[in-house]
GROMACS .gro file of C-alpha atoms in nm:
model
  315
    1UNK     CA    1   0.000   0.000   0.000
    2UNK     CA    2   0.142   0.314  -0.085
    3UNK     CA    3   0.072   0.612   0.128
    4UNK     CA    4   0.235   0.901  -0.061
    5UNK     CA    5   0.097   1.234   0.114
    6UNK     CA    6   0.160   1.092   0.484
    7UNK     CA    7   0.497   0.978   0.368
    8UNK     CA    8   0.601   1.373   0.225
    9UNK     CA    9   0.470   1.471   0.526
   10UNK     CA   10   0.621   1.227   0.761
   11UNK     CA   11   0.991   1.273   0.599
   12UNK     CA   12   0.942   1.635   0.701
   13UNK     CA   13   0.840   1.609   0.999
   14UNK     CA   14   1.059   1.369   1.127
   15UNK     CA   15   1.350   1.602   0.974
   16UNK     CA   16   1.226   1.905   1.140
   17UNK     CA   17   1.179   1.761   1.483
   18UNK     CA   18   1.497   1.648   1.517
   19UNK     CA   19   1.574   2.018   1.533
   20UNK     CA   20   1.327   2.088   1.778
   21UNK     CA   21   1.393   2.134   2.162
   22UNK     CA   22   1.059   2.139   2.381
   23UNK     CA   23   1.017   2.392   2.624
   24UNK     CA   24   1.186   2.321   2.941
   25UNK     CA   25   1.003   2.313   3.261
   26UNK     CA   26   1.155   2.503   3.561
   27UNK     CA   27   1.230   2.144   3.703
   28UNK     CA   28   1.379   1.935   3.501
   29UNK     CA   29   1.151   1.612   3.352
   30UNK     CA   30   1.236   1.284   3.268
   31UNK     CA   31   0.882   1.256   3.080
   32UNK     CA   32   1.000   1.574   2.839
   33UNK     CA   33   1.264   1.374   2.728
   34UNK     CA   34   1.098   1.057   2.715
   35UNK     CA   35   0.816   1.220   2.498
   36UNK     CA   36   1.055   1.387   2.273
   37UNK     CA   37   1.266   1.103   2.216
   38UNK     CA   38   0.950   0.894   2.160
   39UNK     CA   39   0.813   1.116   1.884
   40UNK     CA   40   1.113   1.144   1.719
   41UNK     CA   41   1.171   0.811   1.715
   42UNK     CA   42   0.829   0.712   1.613
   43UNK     CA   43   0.806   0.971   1.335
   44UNK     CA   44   1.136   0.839   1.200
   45UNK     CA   45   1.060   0.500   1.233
   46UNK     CA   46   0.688   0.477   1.089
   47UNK     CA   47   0.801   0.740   0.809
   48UNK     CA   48   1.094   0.463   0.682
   49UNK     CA   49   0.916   0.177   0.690
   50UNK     CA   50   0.582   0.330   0.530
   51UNK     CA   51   0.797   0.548   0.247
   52UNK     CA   52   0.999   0.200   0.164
   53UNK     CA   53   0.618   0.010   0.144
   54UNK     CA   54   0.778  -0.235   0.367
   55UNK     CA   55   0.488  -0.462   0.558
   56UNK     CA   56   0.614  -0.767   0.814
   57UNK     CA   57   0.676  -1.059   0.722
   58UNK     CA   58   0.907  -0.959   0.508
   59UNK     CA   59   1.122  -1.112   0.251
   60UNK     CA   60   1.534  -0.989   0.218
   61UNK     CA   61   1.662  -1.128  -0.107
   62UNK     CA   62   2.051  -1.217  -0.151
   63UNK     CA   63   2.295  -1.120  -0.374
   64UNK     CA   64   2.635  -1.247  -0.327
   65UNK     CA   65   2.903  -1.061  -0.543
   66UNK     CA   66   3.162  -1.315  -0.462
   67UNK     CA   67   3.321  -1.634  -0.621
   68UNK     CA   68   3.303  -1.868  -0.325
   69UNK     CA   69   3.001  -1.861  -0.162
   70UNK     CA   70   2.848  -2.130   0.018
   71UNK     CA   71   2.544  -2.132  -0.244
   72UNK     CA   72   2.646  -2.107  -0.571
   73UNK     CA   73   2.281  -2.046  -0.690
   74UNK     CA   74   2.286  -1.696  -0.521
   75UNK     CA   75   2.612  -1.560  -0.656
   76UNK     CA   76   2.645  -1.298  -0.924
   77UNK     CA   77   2.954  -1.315  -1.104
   78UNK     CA   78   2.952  -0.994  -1.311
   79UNK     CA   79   2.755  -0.670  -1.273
   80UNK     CA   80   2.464  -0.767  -1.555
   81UNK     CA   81   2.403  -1.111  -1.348
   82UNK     CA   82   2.383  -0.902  -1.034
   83UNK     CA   83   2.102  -0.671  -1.167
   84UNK     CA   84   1.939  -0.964  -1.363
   85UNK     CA   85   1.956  -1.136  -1.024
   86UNK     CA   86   1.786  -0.850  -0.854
   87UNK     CA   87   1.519  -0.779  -1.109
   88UNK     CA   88   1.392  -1.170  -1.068
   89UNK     CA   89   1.341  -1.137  -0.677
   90UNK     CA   90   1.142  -0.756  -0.705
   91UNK     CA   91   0.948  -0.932  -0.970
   92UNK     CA   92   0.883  -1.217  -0.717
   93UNK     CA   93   0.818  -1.003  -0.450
   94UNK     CA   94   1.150  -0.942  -0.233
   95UNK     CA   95   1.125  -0.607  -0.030
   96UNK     CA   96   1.496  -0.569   0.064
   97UNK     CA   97   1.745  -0.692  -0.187
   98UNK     CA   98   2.078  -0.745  -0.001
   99UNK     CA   99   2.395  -0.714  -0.186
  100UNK     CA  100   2.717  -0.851  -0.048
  101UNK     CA  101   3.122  -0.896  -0.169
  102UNK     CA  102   3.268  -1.075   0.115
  103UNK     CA  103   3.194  -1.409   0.165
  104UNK     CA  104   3.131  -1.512   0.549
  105UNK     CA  105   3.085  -1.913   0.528
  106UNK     CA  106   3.293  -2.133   0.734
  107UNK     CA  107   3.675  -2.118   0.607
  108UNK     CA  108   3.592  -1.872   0.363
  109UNK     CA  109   3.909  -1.653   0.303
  110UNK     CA  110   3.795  -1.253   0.308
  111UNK     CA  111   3.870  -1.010   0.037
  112UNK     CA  112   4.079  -0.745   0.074
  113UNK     CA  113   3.865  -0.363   0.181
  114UNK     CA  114   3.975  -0.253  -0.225
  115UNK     CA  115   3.871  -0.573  -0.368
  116UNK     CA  116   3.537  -0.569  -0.172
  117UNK     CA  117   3.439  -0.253  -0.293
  118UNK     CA  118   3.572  -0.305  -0.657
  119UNK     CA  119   3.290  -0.635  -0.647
  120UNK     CA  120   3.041  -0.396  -0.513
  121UNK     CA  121   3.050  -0.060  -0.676
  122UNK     CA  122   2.939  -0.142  -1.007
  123UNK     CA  123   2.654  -0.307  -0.900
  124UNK     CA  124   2.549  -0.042  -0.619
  125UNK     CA  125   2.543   0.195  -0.928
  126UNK     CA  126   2.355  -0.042  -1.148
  127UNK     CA  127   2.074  -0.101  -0.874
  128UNK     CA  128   2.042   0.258  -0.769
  129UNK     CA  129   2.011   0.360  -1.140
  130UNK     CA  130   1.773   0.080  -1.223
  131UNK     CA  131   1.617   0.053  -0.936
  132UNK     CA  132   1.594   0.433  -0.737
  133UNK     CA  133   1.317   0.361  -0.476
  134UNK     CA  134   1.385  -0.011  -0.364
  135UNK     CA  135   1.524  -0.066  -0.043
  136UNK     CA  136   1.885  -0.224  -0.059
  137UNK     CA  137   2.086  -0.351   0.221
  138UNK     CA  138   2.504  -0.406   0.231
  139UNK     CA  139   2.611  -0.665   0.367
  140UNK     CA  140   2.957  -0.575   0.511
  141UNK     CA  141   3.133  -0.535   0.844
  142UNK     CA  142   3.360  -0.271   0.669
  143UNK     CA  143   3.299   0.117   0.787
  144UNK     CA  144   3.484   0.195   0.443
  145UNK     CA  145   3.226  -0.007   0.262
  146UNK     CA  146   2.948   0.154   0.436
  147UNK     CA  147   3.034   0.477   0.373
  148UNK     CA  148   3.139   0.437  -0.023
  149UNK     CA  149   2.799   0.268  -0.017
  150UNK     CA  150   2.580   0.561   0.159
  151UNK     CA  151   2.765   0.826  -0.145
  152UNK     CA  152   2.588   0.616  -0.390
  153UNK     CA  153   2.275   0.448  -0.270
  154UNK     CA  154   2.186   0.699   0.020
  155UNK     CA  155   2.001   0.554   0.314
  156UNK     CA  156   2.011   0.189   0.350
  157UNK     CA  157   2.029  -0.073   0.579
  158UNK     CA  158   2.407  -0.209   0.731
  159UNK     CA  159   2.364  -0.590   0.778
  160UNK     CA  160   2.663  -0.606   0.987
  161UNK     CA  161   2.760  -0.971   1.075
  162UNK     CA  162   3.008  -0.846   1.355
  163UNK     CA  163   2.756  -0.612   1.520
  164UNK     CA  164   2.988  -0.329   1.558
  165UNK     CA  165   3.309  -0.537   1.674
  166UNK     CA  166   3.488  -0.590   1.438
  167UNK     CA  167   3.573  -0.194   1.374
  168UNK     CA  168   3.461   0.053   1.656
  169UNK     CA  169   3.407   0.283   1.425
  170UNK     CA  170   3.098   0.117   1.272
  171UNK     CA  171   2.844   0.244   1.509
  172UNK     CA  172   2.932   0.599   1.504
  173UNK     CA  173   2.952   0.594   1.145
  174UNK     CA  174   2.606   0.414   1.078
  175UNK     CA  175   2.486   0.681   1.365
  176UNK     CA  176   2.637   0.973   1.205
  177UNK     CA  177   2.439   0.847   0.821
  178UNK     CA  178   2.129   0.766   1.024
  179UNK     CA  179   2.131   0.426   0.872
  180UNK     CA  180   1.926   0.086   1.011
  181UNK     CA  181   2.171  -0.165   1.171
  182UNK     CA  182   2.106  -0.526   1.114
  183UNK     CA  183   2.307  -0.703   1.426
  184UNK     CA  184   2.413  -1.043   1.415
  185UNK     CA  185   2.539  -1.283   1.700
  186UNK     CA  186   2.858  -1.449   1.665
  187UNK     CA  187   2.992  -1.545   1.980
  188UNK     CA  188   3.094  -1.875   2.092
  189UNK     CA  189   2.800  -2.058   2.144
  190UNK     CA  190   2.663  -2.053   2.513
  191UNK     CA  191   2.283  -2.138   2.512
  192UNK     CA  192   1.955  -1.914   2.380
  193UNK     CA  193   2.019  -1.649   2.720
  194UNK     CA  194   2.376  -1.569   2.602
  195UNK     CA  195   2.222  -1.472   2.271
  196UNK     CA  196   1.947  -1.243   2.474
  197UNK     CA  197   2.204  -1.086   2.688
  198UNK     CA  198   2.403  -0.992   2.345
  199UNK     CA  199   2.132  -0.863   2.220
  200UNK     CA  200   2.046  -0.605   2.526
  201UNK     CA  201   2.380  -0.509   2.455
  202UNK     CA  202   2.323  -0.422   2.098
  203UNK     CA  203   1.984  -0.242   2.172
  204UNK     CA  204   2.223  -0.049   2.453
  205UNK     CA  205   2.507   0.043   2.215
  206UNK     CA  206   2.259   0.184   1.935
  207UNK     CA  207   2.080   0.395   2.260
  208UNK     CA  208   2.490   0.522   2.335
  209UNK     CA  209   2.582   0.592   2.018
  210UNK     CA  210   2.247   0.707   1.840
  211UNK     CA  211   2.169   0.468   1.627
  212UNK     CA  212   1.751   0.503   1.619
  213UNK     CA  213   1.697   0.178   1.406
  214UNK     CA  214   1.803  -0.124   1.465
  215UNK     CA  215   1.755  -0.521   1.367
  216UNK     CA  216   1.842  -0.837   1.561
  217UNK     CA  217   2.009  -1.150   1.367
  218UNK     CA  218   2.039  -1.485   1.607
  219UNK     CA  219   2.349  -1.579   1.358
  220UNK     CA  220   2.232  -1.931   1.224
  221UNK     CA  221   2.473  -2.138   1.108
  222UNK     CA  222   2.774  -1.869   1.266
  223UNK     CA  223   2.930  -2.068   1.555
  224UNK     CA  224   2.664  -2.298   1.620
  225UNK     CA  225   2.629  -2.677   1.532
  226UNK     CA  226   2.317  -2.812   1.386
  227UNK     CA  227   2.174  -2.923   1.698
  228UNK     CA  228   2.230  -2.554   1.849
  229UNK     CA  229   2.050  -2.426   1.591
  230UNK     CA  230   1.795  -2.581   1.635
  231UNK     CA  231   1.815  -2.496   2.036
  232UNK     CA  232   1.810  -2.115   1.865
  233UNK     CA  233   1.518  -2.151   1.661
  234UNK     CA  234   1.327  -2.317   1.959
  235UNK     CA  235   1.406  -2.043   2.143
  236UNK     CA  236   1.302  -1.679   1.920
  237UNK     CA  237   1.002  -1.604   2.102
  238UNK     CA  238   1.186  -1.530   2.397
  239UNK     CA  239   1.520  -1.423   2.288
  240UNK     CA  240   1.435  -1.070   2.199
  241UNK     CA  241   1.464  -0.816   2.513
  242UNK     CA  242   1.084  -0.643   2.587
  243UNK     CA  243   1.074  -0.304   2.681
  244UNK     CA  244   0.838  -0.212   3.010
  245UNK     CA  245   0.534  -0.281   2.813
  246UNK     CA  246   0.608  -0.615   2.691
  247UNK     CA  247   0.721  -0.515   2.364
  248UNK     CA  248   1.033  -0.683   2.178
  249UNK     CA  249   1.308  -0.385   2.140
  250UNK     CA  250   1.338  -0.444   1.732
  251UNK     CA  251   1.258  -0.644   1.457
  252UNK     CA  252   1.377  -1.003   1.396
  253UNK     CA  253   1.568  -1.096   1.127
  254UNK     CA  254   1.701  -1.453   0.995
  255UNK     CA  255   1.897  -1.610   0.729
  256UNK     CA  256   1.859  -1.984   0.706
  257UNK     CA  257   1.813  -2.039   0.360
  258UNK     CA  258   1.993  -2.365   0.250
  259UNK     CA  259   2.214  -2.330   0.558
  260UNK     CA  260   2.342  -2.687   0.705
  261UNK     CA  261   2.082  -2.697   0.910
  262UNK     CA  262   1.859  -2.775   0.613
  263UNK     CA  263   2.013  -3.063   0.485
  264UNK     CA  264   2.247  -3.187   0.725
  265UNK     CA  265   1.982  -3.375   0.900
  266UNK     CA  266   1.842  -3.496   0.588
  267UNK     CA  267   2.170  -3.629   0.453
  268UNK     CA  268   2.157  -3.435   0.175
  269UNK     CA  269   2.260  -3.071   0.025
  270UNK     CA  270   2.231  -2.694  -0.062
  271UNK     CA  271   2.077  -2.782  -0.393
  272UNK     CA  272   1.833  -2.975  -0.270
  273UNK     CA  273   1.696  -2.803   0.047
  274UNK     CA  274   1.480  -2.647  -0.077
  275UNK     CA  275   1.168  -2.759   0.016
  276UNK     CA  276   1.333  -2.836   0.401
  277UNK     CA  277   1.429  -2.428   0.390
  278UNK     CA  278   1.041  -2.389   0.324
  279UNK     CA  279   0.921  -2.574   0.609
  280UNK     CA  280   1.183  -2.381   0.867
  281UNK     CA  281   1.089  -2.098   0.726
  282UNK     CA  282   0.706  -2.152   0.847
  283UNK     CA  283   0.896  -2.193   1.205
  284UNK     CA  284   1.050  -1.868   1.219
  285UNK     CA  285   0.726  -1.698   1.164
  286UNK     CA  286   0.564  -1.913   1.389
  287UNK     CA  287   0.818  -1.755   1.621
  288UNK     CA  288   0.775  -1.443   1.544
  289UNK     CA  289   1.080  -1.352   1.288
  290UNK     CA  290   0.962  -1.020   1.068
  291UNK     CA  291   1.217  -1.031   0.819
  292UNK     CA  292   1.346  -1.379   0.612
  293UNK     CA  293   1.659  -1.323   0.445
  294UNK     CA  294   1.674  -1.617   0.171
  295UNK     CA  295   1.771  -1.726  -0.211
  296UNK     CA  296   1.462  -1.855  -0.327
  297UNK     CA  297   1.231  -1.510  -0.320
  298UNK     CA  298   0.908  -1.684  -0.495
  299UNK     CA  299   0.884  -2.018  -0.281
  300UNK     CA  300   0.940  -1.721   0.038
  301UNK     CA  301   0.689  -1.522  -0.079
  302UNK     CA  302   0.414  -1.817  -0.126
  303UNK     CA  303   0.492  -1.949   0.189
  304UNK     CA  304   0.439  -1.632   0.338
  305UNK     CA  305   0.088  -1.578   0.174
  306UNK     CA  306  -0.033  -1.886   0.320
  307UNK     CA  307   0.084  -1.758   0.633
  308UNK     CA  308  -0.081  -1.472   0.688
  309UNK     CA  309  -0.425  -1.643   0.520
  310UNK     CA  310  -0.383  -1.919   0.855
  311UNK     CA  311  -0.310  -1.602   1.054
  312UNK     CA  312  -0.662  -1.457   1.007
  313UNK     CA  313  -0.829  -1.736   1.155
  314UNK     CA  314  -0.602  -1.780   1.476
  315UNK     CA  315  -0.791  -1.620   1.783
   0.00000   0.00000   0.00000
């Protein structure tokens, strides 16, 4: 649905209160400043998400710029596959297309910073040109990338796989651009509360260093065993930190599309797990994911009608 008159005036409005300072009272009050930051936050939030049509679920398309990853049917060798690539999921119904040079499987060497950004710049230009009003994400852990990125695609989202650890100066750059922040966990493995506890510590270093939108990634297949994913994907309704109301802090996001945990079990392998990505996919909703990050758009996107037609007659 698009909503283009409250979106102008939503853009604005979330622009110009940023500059605005409420009154203050002769005693100074925490509920000013929680009201202020509230609005702000809420204008800036409900104006992205409206202006880029986005509605949850939501399906995050990949596009892997790189030789060697773990997938081959999701890699783009040359700038004309990449846009091809990313024409086929839009057309199927993908409402993030995320675009990555560096692949992060098991063992996989990493490309220099200069080689990463020769992969991606040519087809950041292509998609921007082709494509002006889609929302793209980067997948990179690079604060070099990001910002080469954010000169030609403006605002997009920063899947970071590192979560701002692998180069402090990821969060005050991704502040400083007013960017979303996808967060991933990758820590050694120590049960679903570790991966809560990391996550309160992501929502706290996007409150310390400004970042107003953020997105939380439980990492499958990144330093887990099948089995402990599994134990993860048991576990997503409760991983998420709730604010005082109840409410999770942000969005869930997941990416276990043809992952080991697929077709491990089954004995068999990438190629052919499909149909087993499909039926883990159903989980995640079923625990409350918003956003599916996968290869297979169409199959997604079906999967995803039928679960929202189930969802109107749960009580």
């Amino acid at each position: 649905m698009k909503c283009t008159g409250l979106v102008r005036f939503l853009k604005y409005a979330s622009i110009a209160f940023s500059w605005v300072d409420l009154p203050a009272p002769s005693k100074p009050s925490r509920t000013i400043n929680i009201l202020q930051n509230y609005i702000k936050k809420t204008l800036s939030v409900f104006y992205y998400f409206c202006f880029m049509n986005i509605s949850f679920p939501a399906i995050m398309g990949v596009v892997n710029c790189t030789p060697d990853s773990f997938y081959a049917g999701s890699r783009a060798m040359d700038p004309a596959s990449a846009l091809d690539r990313i024409a086929n999921m839009l057309q199927e119904g993908a409402a993030i297309v995320d675009i990555g040079a560096c692949s992060t499987r098991p063992g996989a060497s990493w490309p220099s910073p200069a080689e990463e950004w020769n992969r991606l710049e040519p087809v950041l230009k292509l998609a921007k040109e082709n494509y002006p009003d889609i929302l793209f994400s980067v997948d990179t852990f690079r604060p070099m990338i990001v910002e080469k990125a954010y000169s030609i695609l403006g605002r997009f989202w920063v899947n970071d796989i590192f979560a701002g650890n692998f180069d402090k100066a990821m969060l005050p750059l991704i502040a400083s651009l007013d960017l979303p922040w996808i967060a991933m966990h990758q820590e050694p493995y120590q049960g679903p509360r570790a991966i809560t506890l990391f996550f309160q510590k992501v929502s706290e270093a996007a409150d310390r260093y400004g970042v107003r939108e953020f997105i939380l990634d439980p990492g499958f297949g990144f330093k887990k065993d099948v089995d402990q994913n599994f134990e993860v994907l048991s576990s997503l309704h409760s991983l998420v930190p709730r604010n005082e109301k109840g409410e999770p802090c942000a969005p869930l996001l997941a990416g276990i599309s043809r992952k080991r945990m697929t077709y491990l079990p089954l004995g068999t392998t990438p190629e052919n797990a499909l149909i087993s990505t499909s039926a883990l996919h159903l989980q995640l909703l079923l625990k409350g994911v918003s956003i599916l990050r996968v290869h297979d758009v169409a199959h997604a996107v079906q999967m995803i009608t039928l679960y929202k037609k189930m969802s109107i007659f749960e009580h």
